mmCIF file of C-alpha atoms in Angstrom:
data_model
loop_
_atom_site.group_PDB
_atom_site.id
_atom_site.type_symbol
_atom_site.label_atom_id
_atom_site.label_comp_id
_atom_site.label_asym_id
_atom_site.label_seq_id
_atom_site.Cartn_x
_atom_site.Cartn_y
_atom_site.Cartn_z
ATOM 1 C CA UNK A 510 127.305 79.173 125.364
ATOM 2 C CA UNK A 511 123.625 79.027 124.344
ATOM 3 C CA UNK A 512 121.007 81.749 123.989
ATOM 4 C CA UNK A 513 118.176 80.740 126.933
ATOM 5 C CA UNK A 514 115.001 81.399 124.969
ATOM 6 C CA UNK A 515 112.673 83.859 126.252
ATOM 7 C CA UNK A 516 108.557 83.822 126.068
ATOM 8 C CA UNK A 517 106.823 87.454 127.175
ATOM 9 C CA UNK A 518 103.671 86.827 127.868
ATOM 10 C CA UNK A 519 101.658 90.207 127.154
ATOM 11 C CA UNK A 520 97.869 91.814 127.705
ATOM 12 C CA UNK A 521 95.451 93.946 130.029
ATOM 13 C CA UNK A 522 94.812 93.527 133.530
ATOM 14 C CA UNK A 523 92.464 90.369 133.819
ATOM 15 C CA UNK A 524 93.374 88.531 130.509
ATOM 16 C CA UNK A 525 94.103 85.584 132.142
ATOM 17 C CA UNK A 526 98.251 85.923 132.086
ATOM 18 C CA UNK A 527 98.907 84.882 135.437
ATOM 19 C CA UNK A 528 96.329 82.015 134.939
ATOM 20 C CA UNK A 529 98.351 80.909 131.661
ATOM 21 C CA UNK A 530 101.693 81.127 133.365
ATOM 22 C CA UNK A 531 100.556 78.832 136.002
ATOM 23 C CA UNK A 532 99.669 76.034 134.306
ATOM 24 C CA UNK A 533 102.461 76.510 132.559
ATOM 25 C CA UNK A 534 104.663 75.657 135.355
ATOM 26 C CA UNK A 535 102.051 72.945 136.582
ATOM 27 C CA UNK A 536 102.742 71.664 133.014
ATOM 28 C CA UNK A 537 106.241 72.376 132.583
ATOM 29 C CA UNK A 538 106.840 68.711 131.200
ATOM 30 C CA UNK A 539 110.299 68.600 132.554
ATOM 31 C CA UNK A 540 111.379 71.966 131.573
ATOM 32 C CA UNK A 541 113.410 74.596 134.067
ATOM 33 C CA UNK A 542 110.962 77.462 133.485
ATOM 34 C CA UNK A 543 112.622 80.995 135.319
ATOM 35 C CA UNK A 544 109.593 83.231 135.460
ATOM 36 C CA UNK A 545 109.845 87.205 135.501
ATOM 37 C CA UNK A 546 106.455 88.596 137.270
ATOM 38 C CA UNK A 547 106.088 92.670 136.999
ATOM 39 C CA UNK A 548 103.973 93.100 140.030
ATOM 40 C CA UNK A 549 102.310 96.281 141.218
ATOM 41 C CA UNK A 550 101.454 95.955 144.516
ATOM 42 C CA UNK A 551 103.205 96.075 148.577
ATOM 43 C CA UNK A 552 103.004 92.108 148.257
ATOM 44 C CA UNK A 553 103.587 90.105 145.019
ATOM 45 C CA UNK A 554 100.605 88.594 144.996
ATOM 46 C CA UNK A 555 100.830 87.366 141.460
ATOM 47 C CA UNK A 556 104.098 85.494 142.478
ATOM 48 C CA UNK A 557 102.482 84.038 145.724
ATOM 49 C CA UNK A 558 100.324 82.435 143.269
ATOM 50 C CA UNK A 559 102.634 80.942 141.192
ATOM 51 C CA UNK A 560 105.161 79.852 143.463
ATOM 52 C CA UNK A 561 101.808 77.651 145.132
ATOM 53 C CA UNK A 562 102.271 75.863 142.043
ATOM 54 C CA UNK A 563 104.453 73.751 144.159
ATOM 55 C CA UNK A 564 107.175 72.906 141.045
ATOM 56 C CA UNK A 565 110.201 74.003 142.645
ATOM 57 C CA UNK A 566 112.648 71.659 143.987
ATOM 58 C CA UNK A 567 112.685 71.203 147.458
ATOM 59 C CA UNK A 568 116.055 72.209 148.071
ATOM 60 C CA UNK A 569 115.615 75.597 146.169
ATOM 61 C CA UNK A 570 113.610 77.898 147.753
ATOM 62 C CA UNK A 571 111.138 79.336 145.663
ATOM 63 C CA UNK A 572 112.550 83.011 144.459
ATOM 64 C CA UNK A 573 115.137 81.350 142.467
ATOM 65 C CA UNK A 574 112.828 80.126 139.789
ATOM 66 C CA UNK A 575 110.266 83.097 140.468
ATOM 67 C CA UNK A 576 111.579 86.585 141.122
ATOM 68 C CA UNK A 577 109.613 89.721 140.989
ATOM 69 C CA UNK A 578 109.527 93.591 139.355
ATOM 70 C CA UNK A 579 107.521 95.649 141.743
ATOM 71 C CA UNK A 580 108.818 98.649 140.777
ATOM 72 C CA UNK A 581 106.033 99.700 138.123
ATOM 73 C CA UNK A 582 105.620 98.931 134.761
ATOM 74 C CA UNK A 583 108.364 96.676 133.284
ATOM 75 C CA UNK A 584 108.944 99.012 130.268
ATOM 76 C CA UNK A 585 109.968 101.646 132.465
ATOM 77 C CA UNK A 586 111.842 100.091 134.829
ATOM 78 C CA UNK A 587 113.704 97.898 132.456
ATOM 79 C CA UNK A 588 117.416 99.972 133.411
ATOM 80 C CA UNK A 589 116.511 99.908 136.997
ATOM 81 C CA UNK A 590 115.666 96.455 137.775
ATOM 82 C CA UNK A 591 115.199 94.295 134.663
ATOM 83 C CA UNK A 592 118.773 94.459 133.626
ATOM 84 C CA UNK A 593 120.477 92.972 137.011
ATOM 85 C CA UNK A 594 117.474 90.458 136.938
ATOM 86 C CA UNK A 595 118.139 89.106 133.653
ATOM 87 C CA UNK A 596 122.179 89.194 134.772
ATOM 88 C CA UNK A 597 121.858 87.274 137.478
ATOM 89 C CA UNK A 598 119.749 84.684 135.410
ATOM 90 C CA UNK A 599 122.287 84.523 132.822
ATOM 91 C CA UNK A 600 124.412 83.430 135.250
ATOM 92 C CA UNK A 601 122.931 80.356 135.912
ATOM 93 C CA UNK A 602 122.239 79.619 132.701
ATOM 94 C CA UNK A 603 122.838 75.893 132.388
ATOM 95 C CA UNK A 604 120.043 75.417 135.281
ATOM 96 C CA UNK A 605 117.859 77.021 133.176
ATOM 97 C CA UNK A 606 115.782 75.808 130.017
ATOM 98 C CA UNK A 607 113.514 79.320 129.137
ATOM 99 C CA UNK A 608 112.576 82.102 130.898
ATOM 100 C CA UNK A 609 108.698 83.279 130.954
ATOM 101 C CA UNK A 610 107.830 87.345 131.709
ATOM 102 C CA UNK A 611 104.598 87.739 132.419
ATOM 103 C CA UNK A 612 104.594 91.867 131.911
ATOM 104 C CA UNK A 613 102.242 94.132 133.422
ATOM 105 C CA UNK A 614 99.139 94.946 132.080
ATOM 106 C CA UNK A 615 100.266 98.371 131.331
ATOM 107 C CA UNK A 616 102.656 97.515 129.166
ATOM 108 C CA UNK A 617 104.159 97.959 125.942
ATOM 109 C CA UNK A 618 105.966 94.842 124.787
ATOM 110 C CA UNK A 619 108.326 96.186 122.363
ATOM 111 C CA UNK A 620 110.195 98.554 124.394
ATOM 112 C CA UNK A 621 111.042 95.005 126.629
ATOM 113 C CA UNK A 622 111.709 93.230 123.793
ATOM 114 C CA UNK A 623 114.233 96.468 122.669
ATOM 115 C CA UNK A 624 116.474 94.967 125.766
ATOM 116 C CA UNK A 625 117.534 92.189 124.353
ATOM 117 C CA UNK A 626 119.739 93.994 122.341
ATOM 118 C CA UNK A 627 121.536 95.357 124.766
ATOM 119 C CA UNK A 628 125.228 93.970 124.967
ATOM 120 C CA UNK A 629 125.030 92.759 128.548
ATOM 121 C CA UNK A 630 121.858 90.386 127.341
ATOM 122 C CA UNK A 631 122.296 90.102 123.852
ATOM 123 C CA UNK A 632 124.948 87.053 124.365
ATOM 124 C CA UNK A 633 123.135 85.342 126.720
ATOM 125 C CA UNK A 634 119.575 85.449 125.640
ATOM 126 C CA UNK A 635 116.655 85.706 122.856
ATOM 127 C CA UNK A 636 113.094 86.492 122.568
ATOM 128 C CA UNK A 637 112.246 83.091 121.489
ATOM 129 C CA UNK A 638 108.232 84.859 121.209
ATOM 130 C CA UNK A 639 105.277 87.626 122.180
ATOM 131 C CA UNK A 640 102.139 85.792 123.214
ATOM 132 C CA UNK A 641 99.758 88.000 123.324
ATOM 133 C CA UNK A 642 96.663 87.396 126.072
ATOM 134 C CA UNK A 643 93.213 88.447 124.693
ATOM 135 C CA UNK A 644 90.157 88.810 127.167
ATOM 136 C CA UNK A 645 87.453 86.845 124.413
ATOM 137 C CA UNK A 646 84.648 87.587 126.900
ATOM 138 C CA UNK A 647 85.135 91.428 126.798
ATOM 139 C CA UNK A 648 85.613 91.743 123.027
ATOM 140 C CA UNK A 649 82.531 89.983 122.962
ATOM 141 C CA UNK A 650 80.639 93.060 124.486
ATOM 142 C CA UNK A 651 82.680 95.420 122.675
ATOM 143 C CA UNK A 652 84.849 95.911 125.220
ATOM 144 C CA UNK A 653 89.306 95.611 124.990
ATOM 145 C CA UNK A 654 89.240 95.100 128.455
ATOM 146 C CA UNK A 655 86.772 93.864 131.382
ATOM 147 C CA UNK A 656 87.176 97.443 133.235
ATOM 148 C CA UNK A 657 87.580 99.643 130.454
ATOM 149 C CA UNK A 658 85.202 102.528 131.592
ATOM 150 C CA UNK A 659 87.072 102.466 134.522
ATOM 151 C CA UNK A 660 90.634 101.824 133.192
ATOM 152 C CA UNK A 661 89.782 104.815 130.135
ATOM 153 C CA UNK A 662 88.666 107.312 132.629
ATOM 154 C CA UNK A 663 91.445 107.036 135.065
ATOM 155 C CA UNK A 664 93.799 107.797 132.303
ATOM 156 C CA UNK A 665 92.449 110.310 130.655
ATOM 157 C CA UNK A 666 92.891 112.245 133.716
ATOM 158 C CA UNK A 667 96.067 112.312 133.353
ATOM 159 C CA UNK A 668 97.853 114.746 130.852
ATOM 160 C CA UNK A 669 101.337 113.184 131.332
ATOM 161 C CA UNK A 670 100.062 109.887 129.719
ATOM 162 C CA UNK A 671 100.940 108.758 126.599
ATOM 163 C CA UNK A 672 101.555 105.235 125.761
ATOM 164 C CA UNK A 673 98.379 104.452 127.400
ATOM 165 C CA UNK A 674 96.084 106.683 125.591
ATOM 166 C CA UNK A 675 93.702 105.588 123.376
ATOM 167 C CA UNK A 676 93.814 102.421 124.933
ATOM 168 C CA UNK A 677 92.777 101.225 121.286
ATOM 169 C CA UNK A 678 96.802 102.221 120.272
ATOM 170 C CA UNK A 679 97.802 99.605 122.992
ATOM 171 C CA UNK A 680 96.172 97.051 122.444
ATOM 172 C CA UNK A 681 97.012 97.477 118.702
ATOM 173 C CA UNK A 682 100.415 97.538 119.722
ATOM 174 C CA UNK A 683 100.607 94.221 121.657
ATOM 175 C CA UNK A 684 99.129 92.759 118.612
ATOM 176 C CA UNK A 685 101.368 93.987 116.161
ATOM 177 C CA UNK A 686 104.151 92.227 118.404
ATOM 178 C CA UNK A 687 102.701 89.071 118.795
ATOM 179 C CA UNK A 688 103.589 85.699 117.600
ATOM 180 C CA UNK A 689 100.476 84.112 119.061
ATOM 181 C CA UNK A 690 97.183 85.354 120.091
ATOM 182 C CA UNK A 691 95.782 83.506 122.649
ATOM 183 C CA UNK A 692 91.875 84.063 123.441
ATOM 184 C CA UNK A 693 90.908 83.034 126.881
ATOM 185 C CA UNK A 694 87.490 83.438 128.582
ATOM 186 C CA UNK A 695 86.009 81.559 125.542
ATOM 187 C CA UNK A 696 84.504 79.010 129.128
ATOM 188 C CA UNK A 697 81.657 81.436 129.237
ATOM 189 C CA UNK A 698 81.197 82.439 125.299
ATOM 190 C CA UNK A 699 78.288 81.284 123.347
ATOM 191 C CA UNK A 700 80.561 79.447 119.996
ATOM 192 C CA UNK A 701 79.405 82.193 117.312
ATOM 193 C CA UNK A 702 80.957 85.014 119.660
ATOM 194 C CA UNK A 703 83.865 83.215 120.241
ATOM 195 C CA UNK A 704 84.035 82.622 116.503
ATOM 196 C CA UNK A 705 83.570 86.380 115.591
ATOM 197 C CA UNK A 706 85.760 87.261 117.826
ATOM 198 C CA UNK A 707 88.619 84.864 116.882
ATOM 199 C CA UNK A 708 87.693 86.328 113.308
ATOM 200 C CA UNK A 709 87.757 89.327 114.053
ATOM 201 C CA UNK A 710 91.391 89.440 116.064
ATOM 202 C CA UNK A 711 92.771 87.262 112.879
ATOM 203 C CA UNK A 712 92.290 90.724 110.834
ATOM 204 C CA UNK A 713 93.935 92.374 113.344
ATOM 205 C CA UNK A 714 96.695 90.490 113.886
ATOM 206 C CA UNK A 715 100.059 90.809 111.646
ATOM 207 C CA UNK A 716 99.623 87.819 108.872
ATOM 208 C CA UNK A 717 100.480 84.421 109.761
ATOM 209 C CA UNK A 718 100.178 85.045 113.469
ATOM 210 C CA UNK A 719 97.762 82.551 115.080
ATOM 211 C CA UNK A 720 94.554 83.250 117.264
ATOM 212 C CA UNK A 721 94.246 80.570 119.737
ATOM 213 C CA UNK A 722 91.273 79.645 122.129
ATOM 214 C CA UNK A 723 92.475 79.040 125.440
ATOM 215 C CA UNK A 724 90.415 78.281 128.802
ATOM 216 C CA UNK A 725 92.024 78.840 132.281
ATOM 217 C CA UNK A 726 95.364 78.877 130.653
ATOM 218 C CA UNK A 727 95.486 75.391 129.445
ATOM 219 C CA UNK A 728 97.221 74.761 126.615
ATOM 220 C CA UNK A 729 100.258 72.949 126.297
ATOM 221 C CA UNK A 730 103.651 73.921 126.380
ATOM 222 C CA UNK A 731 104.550 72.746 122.644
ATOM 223 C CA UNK A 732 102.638 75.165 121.571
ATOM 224 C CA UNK A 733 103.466 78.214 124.041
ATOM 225 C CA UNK A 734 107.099 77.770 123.697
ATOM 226 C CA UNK A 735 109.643 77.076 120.653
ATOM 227 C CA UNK A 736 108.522 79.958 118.039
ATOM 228 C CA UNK A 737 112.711 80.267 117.318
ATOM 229 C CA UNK A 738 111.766 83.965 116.321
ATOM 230 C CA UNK A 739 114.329 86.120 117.550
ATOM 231 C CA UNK A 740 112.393 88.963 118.393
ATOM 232 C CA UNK A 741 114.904 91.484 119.172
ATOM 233 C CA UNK A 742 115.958 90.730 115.357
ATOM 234 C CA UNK A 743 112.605 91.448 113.606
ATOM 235 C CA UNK A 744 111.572 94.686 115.690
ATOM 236 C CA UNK A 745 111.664 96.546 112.307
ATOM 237 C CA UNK A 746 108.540 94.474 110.657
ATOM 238 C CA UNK A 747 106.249 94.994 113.742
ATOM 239 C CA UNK A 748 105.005 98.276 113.677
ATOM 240 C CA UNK A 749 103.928 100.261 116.622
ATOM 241 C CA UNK A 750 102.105 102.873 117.474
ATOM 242 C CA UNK A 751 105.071 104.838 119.866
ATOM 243 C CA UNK A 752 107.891 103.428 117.478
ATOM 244 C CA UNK A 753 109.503 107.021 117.734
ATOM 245 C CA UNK A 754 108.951 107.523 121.588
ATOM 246 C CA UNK A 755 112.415 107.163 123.375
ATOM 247 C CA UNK A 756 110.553 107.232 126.960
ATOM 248 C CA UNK A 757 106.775 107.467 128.392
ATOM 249 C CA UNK A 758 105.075 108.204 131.504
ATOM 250 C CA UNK A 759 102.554 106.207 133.368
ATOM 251 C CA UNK A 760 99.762 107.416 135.650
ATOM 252 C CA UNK A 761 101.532 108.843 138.885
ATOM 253 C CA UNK A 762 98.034 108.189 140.265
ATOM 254 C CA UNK A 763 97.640 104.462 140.404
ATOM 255 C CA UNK A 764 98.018 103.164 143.566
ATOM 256 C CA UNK A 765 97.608 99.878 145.427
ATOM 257 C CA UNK A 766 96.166 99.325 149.415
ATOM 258 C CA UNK A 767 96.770 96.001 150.735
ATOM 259 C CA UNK A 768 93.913 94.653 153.341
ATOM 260 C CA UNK A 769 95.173 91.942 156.041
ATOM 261 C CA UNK A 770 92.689 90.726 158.219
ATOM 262 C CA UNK A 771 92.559 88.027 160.898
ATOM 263 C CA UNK A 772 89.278 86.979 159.908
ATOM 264 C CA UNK A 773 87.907 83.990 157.454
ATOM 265 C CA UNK A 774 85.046 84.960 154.548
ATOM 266 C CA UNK A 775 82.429 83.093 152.723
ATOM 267 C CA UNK A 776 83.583 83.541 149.128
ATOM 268 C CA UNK A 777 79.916 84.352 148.225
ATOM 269 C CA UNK A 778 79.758 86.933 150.696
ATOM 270 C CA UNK A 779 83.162 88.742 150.432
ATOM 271 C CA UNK A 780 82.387 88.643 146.494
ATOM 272 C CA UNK A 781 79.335 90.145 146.897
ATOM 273 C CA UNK A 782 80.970 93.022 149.175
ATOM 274 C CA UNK A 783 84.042 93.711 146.742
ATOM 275 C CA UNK A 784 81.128 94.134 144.056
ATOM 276 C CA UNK A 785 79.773 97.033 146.133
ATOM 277 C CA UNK A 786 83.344 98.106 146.821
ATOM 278 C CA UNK A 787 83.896 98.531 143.267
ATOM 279 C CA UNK A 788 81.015 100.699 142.438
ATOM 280 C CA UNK A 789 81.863 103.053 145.080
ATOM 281 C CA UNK A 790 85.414 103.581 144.307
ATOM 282 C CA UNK A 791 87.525 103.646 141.684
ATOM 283 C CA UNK A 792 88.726 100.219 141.605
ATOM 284 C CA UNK A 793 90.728 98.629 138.931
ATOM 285 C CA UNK A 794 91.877 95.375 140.094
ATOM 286 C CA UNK A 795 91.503 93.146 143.081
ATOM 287 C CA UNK A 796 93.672 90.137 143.964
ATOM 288 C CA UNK A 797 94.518 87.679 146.886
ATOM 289 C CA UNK A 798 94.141 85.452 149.008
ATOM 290 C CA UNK A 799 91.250 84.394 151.211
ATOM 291 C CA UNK A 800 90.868 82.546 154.526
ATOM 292 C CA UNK A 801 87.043 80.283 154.236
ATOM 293 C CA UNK A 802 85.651 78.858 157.159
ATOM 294 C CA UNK A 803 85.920 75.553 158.002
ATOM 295 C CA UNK A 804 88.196 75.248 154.616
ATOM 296 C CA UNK A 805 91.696 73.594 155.009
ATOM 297 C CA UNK A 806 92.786 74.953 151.586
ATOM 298 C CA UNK A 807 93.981 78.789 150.726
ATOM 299 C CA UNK A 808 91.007 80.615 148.379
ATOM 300 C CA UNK A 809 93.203 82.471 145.616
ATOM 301 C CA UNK A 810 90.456 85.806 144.536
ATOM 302 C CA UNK A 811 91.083 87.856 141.531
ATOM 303 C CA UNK A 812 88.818 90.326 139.952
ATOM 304 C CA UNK A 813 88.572 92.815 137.457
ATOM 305 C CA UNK A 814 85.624 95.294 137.602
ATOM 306 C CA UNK A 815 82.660 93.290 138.506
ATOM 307 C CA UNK A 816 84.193 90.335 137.512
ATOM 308 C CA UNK A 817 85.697 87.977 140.073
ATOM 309 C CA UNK A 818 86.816 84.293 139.825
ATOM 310 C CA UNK A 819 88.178 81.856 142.642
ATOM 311 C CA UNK A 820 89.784 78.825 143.592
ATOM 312 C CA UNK A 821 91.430 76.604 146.289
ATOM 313 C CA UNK A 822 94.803 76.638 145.311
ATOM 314 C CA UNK A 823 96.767 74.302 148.111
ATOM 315 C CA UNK A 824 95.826 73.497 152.092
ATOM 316 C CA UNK A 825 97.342 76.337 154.305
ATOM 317 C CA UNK A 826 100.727 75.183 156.092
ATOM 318 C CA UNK A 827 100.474 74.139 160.079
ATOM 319 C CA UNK A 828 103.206 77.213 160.118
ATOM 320 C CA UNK A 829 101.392 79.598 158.465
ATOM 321 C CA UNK A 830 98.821 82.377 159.644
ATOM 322 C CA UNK A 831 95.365 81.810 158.479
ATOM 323 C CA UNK A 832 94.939 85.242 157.228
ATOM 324 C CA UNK A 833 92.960 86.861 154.480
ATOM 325 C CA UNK A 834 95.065 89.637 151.912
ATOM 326 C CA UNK A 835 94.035 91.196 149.180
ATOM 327 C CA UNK A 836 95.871 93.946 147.019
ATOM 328 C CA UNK A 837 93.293 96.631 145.797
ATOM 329 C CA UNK A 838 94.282 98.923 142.546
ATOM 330 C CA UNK A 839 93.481 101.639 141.408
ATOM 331 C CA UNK A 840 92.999 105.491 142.385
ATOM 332 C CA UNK A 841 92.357 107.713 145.083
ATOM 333 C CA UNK A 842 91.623 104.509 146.817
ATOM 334 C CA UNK A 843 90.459 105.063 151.274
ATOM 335 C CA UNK A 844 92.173 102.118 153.066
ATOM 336 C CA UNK A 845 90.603 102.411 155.381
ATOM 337 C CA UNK A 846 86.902 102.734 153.774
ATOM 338 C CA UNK A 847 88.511 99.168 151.661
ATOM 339 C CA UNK A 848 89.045 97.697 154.785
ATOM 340 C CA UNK A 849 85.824 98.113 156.399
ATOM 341 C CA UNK A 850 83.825 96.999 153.089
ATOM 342 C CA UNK A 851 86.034 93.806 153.154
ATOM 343 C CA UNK A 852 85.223 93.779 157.054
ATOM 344 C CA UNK A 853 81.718 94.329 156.875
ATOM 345 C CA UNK A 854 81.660 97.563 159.150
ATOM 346 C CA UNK A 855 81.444 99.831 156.808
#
């Protein structure tokens, strides 16, 4: 029987890994793409988005192409949940051409990768390649991530933490396991930051590994897929920064409150609102869906820090309520005080 390749797609919170996974599957070019989404959140809302794709079949419903780990990080839950995933992919194996996990951004990718050579996977799968997603935008400004005042702060609260702190050791690490670098945001760099940058990441980056400018995840699936590398094989020559850490921690305190409300937004005006929301708590990540008036299609939000980006992903369906929910991360977070910022009653 043959090994299904498997991509992990890696990075921070607001890279633009959700983004590259669905036009992936928008671009599949014939392929049967199984896609692994580690979720935080009481809803999925990173697989609502990419089942709206609308590339399953339409006798399949959509969870058996997309299935989700909302347990946490995907490193740590790997025993609990990733293990009977990947079994019950390898099952159907011949429907399958590759598998896509999009991790977390919390993340380490080699602990993942580690898996695969476990007995009960080993047989029935490889780590065909790391790609690893780089925010171009915030290196630009110095920045590893978008949020990373935010993001540093939150964790160096925490004693128990290691993995995660410095952040500079993480992000080093996702490097070091990458096959390809892939720079998004470049859409709104000026060309001689994106060009440092892209220099700047090709030091960084183990030799021969490529940087790649991407923008809103397009870039074809030739090039995404088919590195042949074997990962689990070739752990040895990518050095890491917790190589001789057999388990980690992550923050106890992250948490996630998820707004529904029977009530549709100007994008403008919502935007605007989270904004505020942001600076008064301490937000990490916001992402969702949004009902716009007089709008027959579904508004997909996502933001990270001040930064938020939208679209119209597909018309809502005559069966489905015309509601507006949104999945706020990060700590200490009021619901209730989210709720009536989002509301306007606050």
């Amino acid at each position: 029987m043959h090994k299904i390749p498997v991509t992990v797609v890696t990075g921070f919170l607001g890279s633009g890994k959700t983004t590259l996974v669905r036009h992936l599957l928008q671009n599949n070019q014939g392929r049967r793409i199984a896609v692994l989404v580690n979720e935080f959140g009481e809803v999925g809302i990173d697989g609502e988005i990419l089942k709206s794709c609308q590339v399953c079949d339409e006798d399949e419903t959509p969870d058996t192409k997309i299935l989700e780990l909302a347990n946490g990080c995907l490193c740590c839950t790997v025993q609990e949940e990733f293990l009977p995933t990947m079994q019950t992919l390898l099952k159907r194996r011949e429907d399958i051409d590759c598998i896509v996990i999009e991790t977390s951004g919390l993340a380490l990718p080699k602990p993942l990768v580690q898996a695969f050579r476990w007995p009960e996977i080993r047989t029935g799968a490889t780590v065909d390649g790391v790609v690893t997603v780089v925010d171009g935008n915030a290196l630009a400004k110095g920045q590893i991530v978008g949020a990373l005042e935010a993001l540093e702060s939150q964790r160096q609260a925490d004693d128990s933490l290691d993995h995660e702190t410095p952040i500079e050791e993480l992000f080093e690490d996702q490097l070091a396991c990458a096959d390809m670098v892939l720079l998004t945001k470049t859409d709104v760099m000026s060309e001689d930051n994106r060009l440092k940058v892209q220099r700047w990441l090709q030091q960084k980056a183990p030799t021969g590994v490529k940087v790649v400018p991407c923008q809103q995840g397009e870039i074809s699936p030739d090039i995404l897929l088919g590195f042949n590398a074997a990962v689990e094989d070739d752990l040895d020559s990518r050095h890491s920064h917790h190589d001789h850490e057999e388990e980690h921690e992550h923050d106890d305190h992250l948490e996630s409150v998820y707004v529904e409300l029977d009530k549709a937004f100007e994008p403008a005006v919502l935007v605007q609102r989270l904004q505020s929301l942001v600076k008064q708590q301490e937000i990490y990540r916001i992402k969702g869906f949004v009902s716009v008036p007089n709008k027959a299609m579904r508004l997909v939000l996502q933001g990270v820090g001040q930064r938020f980006d939208h679209f119209y992903d597909r018309p809502w369906q005559a069966d489905e309520s015309r509601q507006t929910r949104l999945v706020v991360i990060g700590s200490e977070l009021d619901k209730e005080t989210v709720t009536q910022a989002m509301a306007g009653t606050a």
